[in-house]
XYZ file of C-alpha atoms in Angstrom:
305
model
C 56.049 -22.078 43.027
C 59.948 -23.309 44.234
C 59.828 -25.150 47.483
C 63.301 -23.208 49.583
C 62.947 -26.649 51.707
C 62.865 -30.114 49.553
C 66.973 -31.017 49.238
C 68.517 -30.872 45.381
C 69.357 -34.012 43.694
C 73.569 -34.133 44.213
C 72.815 -32.617 48.369
C 70.778 -36.294 48.506
C 72.965 -38.842 45.939
C 75.929 -39.294 46.228
C 78.669 -38.810 43.095
C 74.853 -37.449 41.238
C 75.888 -35.318 38.865
C 74.128 -32.398 35.639
C 76.150 -30.766 32.643
C 74.070 -27.400 33.572
C 70.121 -27.695 32.373
C 68.865 -24.595 29.849
C 66.040 -23.233 31.211
C 63.951 -20.859 27.962
C 60.982 -19.248 30.494
C 58.462 -17.686 27.997
C 56.103 -14.664 30.303
C 58.163 -14.745 33.146
C 56.245 -11.567 34.748
C 56.765 -12.549 38.564
C 54.574 -13.615 41.176
C 56.214 -16.437 42.549
C 59.038 -17.879 42.861
C 58.316 -20.544 39.775
C 59.182 -23.658 40.389
C 62.834 -23.565 38.591
C 63.624 -20.259 40.909
C 66.264 -23.055 42.771
C 67.326 -25.229 40.292
C 68.702 -21.731 38.287
C 70.041 -19.417 42.174
C 72.270 -22.983 42.976
C 73.453 -23.045 40.041
C 71.604 -26.222 38.428
C 70.555 -24.295 35.425
C 71.103 -20.992 33.249
C 68.209 -19.211 32.992
C 66.610 -17.305 28.846
C 63.525 -15.398 29.649
C 61.580 -13.423 27.852
C 58.713 -10.151 29.448
C 58.080 -8.340 26.516
C 56.394 -6.166 29.322
C 59.413 -3.392 29.785
C 58.089 -3.174 34.033
C 58.027 -6.500 34.815
C 61.141 -7.385 32.695
C 62.713 -5.176 34.760
C 61.815 -6.359 37.565
C 62.963 -9.686 37.129
C 66.306 -8.475 36.031
C 66.698 -7.317 39.578
C 64.860 -10.565 40.663
C 67.259 -13.331 39.567
C 71.011 -11.935 39.332
C 72.795 -13.731 36.769
C 69.273 -14.990 34.118
C 69.155 -13.394 30.710
C 65.775 -12.376 30.243
C 64.872 -10.674 26.774
C 62.092 -7.946 25.840
C 60.435 -9.940 22.531
C 57.526 -10.675 21.555
C 57.404 -14.551 20.482
C 54.670 -16.273 18.074
C 54.281 -16.891 14.861
C 56.689 -13.973 13.469
C 53.987 -11.156 12.809
C 52.582 -8.253 13.052
C 50.302 -8.397 15.554
C 47.625 -7.006 18.171
C 48.091 -6.816 21.562
C 45.773 -6.414 23.993
C 46.966 -4.511 27.048
C 44.495 -4.952 29.883
C 43.772 -3.966 33.998
C 46.192 -6.186 35.008
C 48.633 -6.660 33.115
C 48.727 -11.039 33.710
C 45.801 -10.652 31.010
C 47.248 -9.451 27.939
C 47.492 -11.116 25.440
C 47.305 -11.063 22.261
C 44.199 -12.670 21.476
C 41.087 -11.107 22.762
C 39.616 -11.365 26.311
C 36.336 -13.251 25.847
C 32.477 -11.681 28.019
C 31.154 -13.825 26.914
C 32.985 -16.875 28.528
C 35.126 -14.347 31.119
C 32.010 -12.899 32.775
C 30.107 -15.979 33.484
C 32.687 -15.880 36.227
C 32.634 -14.808 39.445
C 35.910 -12.657 39.756
C 36.695 -11.501 37.064
C 35.216 -9.747 34.229
C 36.407 -7.538 31.180
C 34.528 -4.628 32.767
C 35.715 -1.672 34.569
C 35.848 -2.653 38.427
C 32.313 -1.773 39.991
C 30.810 -3.044 42.882
C 28.572 -5.422 40.990
C 31.572 -6.199 37.882
C 33.971 -7.600 39.484
C 37.742 -7.244 39.041
C 37.877 -5.931 36.265
C 41.702 -7.981 35.658
C 40.777 -9.043 32.427
C 39.581 -5.319 30.668
C 40.857 -3.951 27.861
C 42.736 -0.594 28.698
C 44.436 -0.183 25.459
C 46.333 -1.762 22.203
C 48.640 -1.782 20.582
C 50.784 -2.727 17.182
C 53.300 -5.500 17.702
C 56.089 -7.453 16.907
C 56.702 -10.960 17.466
C 60.140 -13.084 16.404
C 60.069 -17.646 15.927
C 61.048 -18.337 19.389
C 63.705 -20.809 16.216
C 64.838 -17.151 14.625
C 66.002 -15.817 18.388
C 69.771 -16.540 18.444
C 70.562 -15.481 22.043
C 67.660 -18.174 23.185
C 70.018 -21.648 23.791
C 68.491 -25.120 23.069
C 66.126 -26.115 25.905
C 65.626 -28.312 28.600
C 62.848 -27.560 30.215
C 60.808 -25.330 27.781
C 58.097 -23.438 30.137
C 55.161 -21.040 28.543
C 52.920 -19.151 29.825
C 51.527 -16.156 27.701
C 48.157 -16.086 27.249
C 46.441 -18.232 24.849
C 49.801 -17.903 21.896
C 50.849 -20.968 23.782
C 50.649 -22.861 20.605
C 51.814 -19.756 18.043
C 54.979 -20.029 20.201
C 54.947 -24.055 19.588
C 54.408 -23.630 16.072
C 57.262 -21.832 15.142
C 59.784 -22.743 17.565
C 59.935 -26.627 16.539
C 63.586 -26.363 16.372
C 63.654 -25.657 20.009
C 61.263 -27.837 21.029
C 63.170 -30.785 20.086
C 65.887 -30.597 23.303
C 63.300 -30.318 25.203
C 63.654 -32.690 27.502
C 60.638 -31.472 29.985
C 57.566 -28.074 28.498
C 55.537 -26.834 30.861
C 52.585 -24.160 29.375
C 49.685 -22.908 30.721
C 46.539 -24.199 29.515
C 43.432 -23.519 29.260
C 40.153 -25.743 28.887
C 37.321 -22.707 28.028
C 38.322 -21.148 25.740
C 39.402 -17.459 28.054
C 40.636 -15.225 24.878
C 39.173 -15.126 21.827
C 40.220 -18.803 19.073
C 42.943 -19.456 21.548
C 43.837 -23.100 20.908
C 42.470 -25.576 24.747
C 44.559 -28.308 26.301
C 43.896 -30.562 23.585
C 45.258 -29.124 21.248
C 48.790 -28.264 23.020
C 48.664 -31.821 23.864
C 47.755 -33.657 20.154
C 50.794 -31.259 18.772
C 53.708 -32.620 22.207
C 52.317 -35.278 21.529
C 52.858 -35.828 18.250
C 56.417 -34.607 18.774
C 57.648 -37.169 21.815
C 56.538 -35.894 23.964
C 53.727 -37.159 27.003
C 51.078 -35.366 29.578
C 52.581 -36.019 32.600
C 50.282 -33.907 35.745
C 48.795 -30.791 36.073
C 50.248 -28.330 38.443
C 48.253 -24.516 39.529
C 44.859 -25.270 39.177
C 42.180 -22.680 37.864
C 38.668 -21.212 38.487
C 36.610 -19.674 39.433
C 31.862 -19.735 40.632
C 29.544 -18.695 37.418
C 28.010 -15.864 38.829
C 26.080 -14.902 40.684
C 27.170 -17.616 42.870
C 29.904 -16.572 45.587
C 31.978 -18.477 47.998
C 33.987 -16.146 51.123
C 35.512 -18.134 52.007
C 36.980 -18.895 48.971
C 36.306 -17.417 46.080
C 39.396 -17.144 43.957
C 38.753 -21.073 43.785
C 36.523 -23.250 41.544
C 33.328 -25.041 43.259
C 32.892 -27.005 39.826
C 34.395 -25.017 37.255
C 37.667 -25.029 36.012
C 39.244 -22.555 33.389
C 43.105 -22.696 33.145
C 45.772 -24.558 35.139
C 50.467 -25.423 33.971
C 50.640 -28.800 32.160
C 54.031 -30.850 32.409
C 55.275 -32.564 29.315
C 57.923 -35.263 29.308
C 60.316 -37.148 26.643
C 60.117 -40.236 25.945
C 58.118 -41.047 28.807
C 57.392 -44.913 27.876
C 60.470 -45.023 25.555
C 63.710 -43.300 28.472
C 65.700 -45.756 26.626
C 65.142 -43.324 24.098
C 67.569 -41.008 25.662
C 71.337 -40.860 26.443
C 72.911 -40.523 30.012
C 73.713 -36.569 30.540
C 69.838 -35.698 29.384
C 68.284 -38.669 31.592
C 70.767 -36.791 34.867
C 69.268 -33.368 33.318
C 65.815 -35.152 33.329
C 66.171 -36.485 36.701
C 67.269 -33.080 38.439
C 64.585 -31.415 36.880
C 61.505 -33.378 37.473
C 62.558 -32.921 41.708
C 63.406 -29.902 41.692
C 60.696 -27.867 39.771
C 57.787 -30.358 40.007
C 58.646 -33.684 43.064
C 57.491 -35.561 40.478
C 59.740 -38.707 42.688
C 58.078 -41.740 41.515
C 58.867 -40.559 38.062
C 62.522 -39.224 39.158
C 62.919 -43.049 40.699
C 62.101 -44.145 37.411
C 64.685 -41.948 36.241
C 66.611 -43.168 37.850
C 67.068 -46.578 37.888
C 67.681 -46.331 34.170
C 70.468 -44.907 34.667
C 71.775 -46.644 37.438
C 71.552 -48.863 34.267
C 73.530 -47.134 32.207
C 76.156 -46.406 34.305
C 76.708 -48.883 36.332
C 75.930 -45.864 39.577
C 74.060 -46.633 42.548
C 71.702 -44.011 42.190
C 68.235 -45.675 43.740
C 68.925 -47.075 47.368
C 70.063 -43.494 48.630
C 66.960 -41.814 46.690
C 65.373 -44.945 47.933
C 66.102 -43.814 51.391
C 65.026 -39.786 50.428
C 61.077 -41.678 49.509
C 61.015 -43.014 52.585
C 61.504 -40.229 54.430
C 59.109 -38.243 52.434
C 54.744 -38.097 53.326
C 52.809 -38.540 51.283
C 51.727 -34.855 51.577
C 55.375 -33.710 50.433
C 54.279 -35.185 47.205
C 53.215 -32.254 44.569
C 50.705 -33.774 42.699
C 47.836 -30.581 41.622
C 47.240 -28.535 43.387
C 44.112 -25.089 42.963
C 46.160 -21.962 42.731
C 44.011 -18.126 43.451
């Protein structure tokens, strides 16, 4: 979720500038302000989003003036079946798996009932759809930040979007740790794919899970007791070899990591490399910011209901 209080790098560092950041967001359904929201509304970034749900697409058009939103299903480029669920955010090109989902409190593939949970994964319809390969979509620019939240299809998008992926400095992917959808790739599959392409795992944010039925925790019903189910995983290009990035990429990387992910220690490391290359003096000013920042303000990971 975006942080309205966090100053962006140009506000903190005299003379800091970065070229316009290109953000590509697949599965941009508006549940809350995305982490990159202030980068976009400040003019630091340009957003291209994908949302095939027409109602949600219309909401996005109104919520983020100036963003461009494309109503395409992105995947393998082949025909697919869309499983539409009672809660639109659980709809997927992969079929929800009752064997896994119905073992947890507060989520269910069954119709809502006093015993059956919320029914958010309940399939209410199927539809034959055409998917497009990310690399084949000319309206989609080469991203600096690529965000994917497509309910199990993330690896399909990446495998068919390697041309676009090649430019990405940061990739945020919603990952699952168990198969909520039948046959879906899991965190380990995505980790290996991105690692093989120079993107190093950085951290998890917005972790989520539920309690195993029939255990319930009334105070926090939508939080896990022990089992993690999903999270947003953040990967960074050339994390341990910043010499592979040019000066423009370093500036954009610092702006993304600061403004969207609060990775302040890594931003400091990137600014050190940038100062070394350019003779700028961003590091002392950023150290002043860090001295004023409490530990609690440094987002490492968090749980999201």
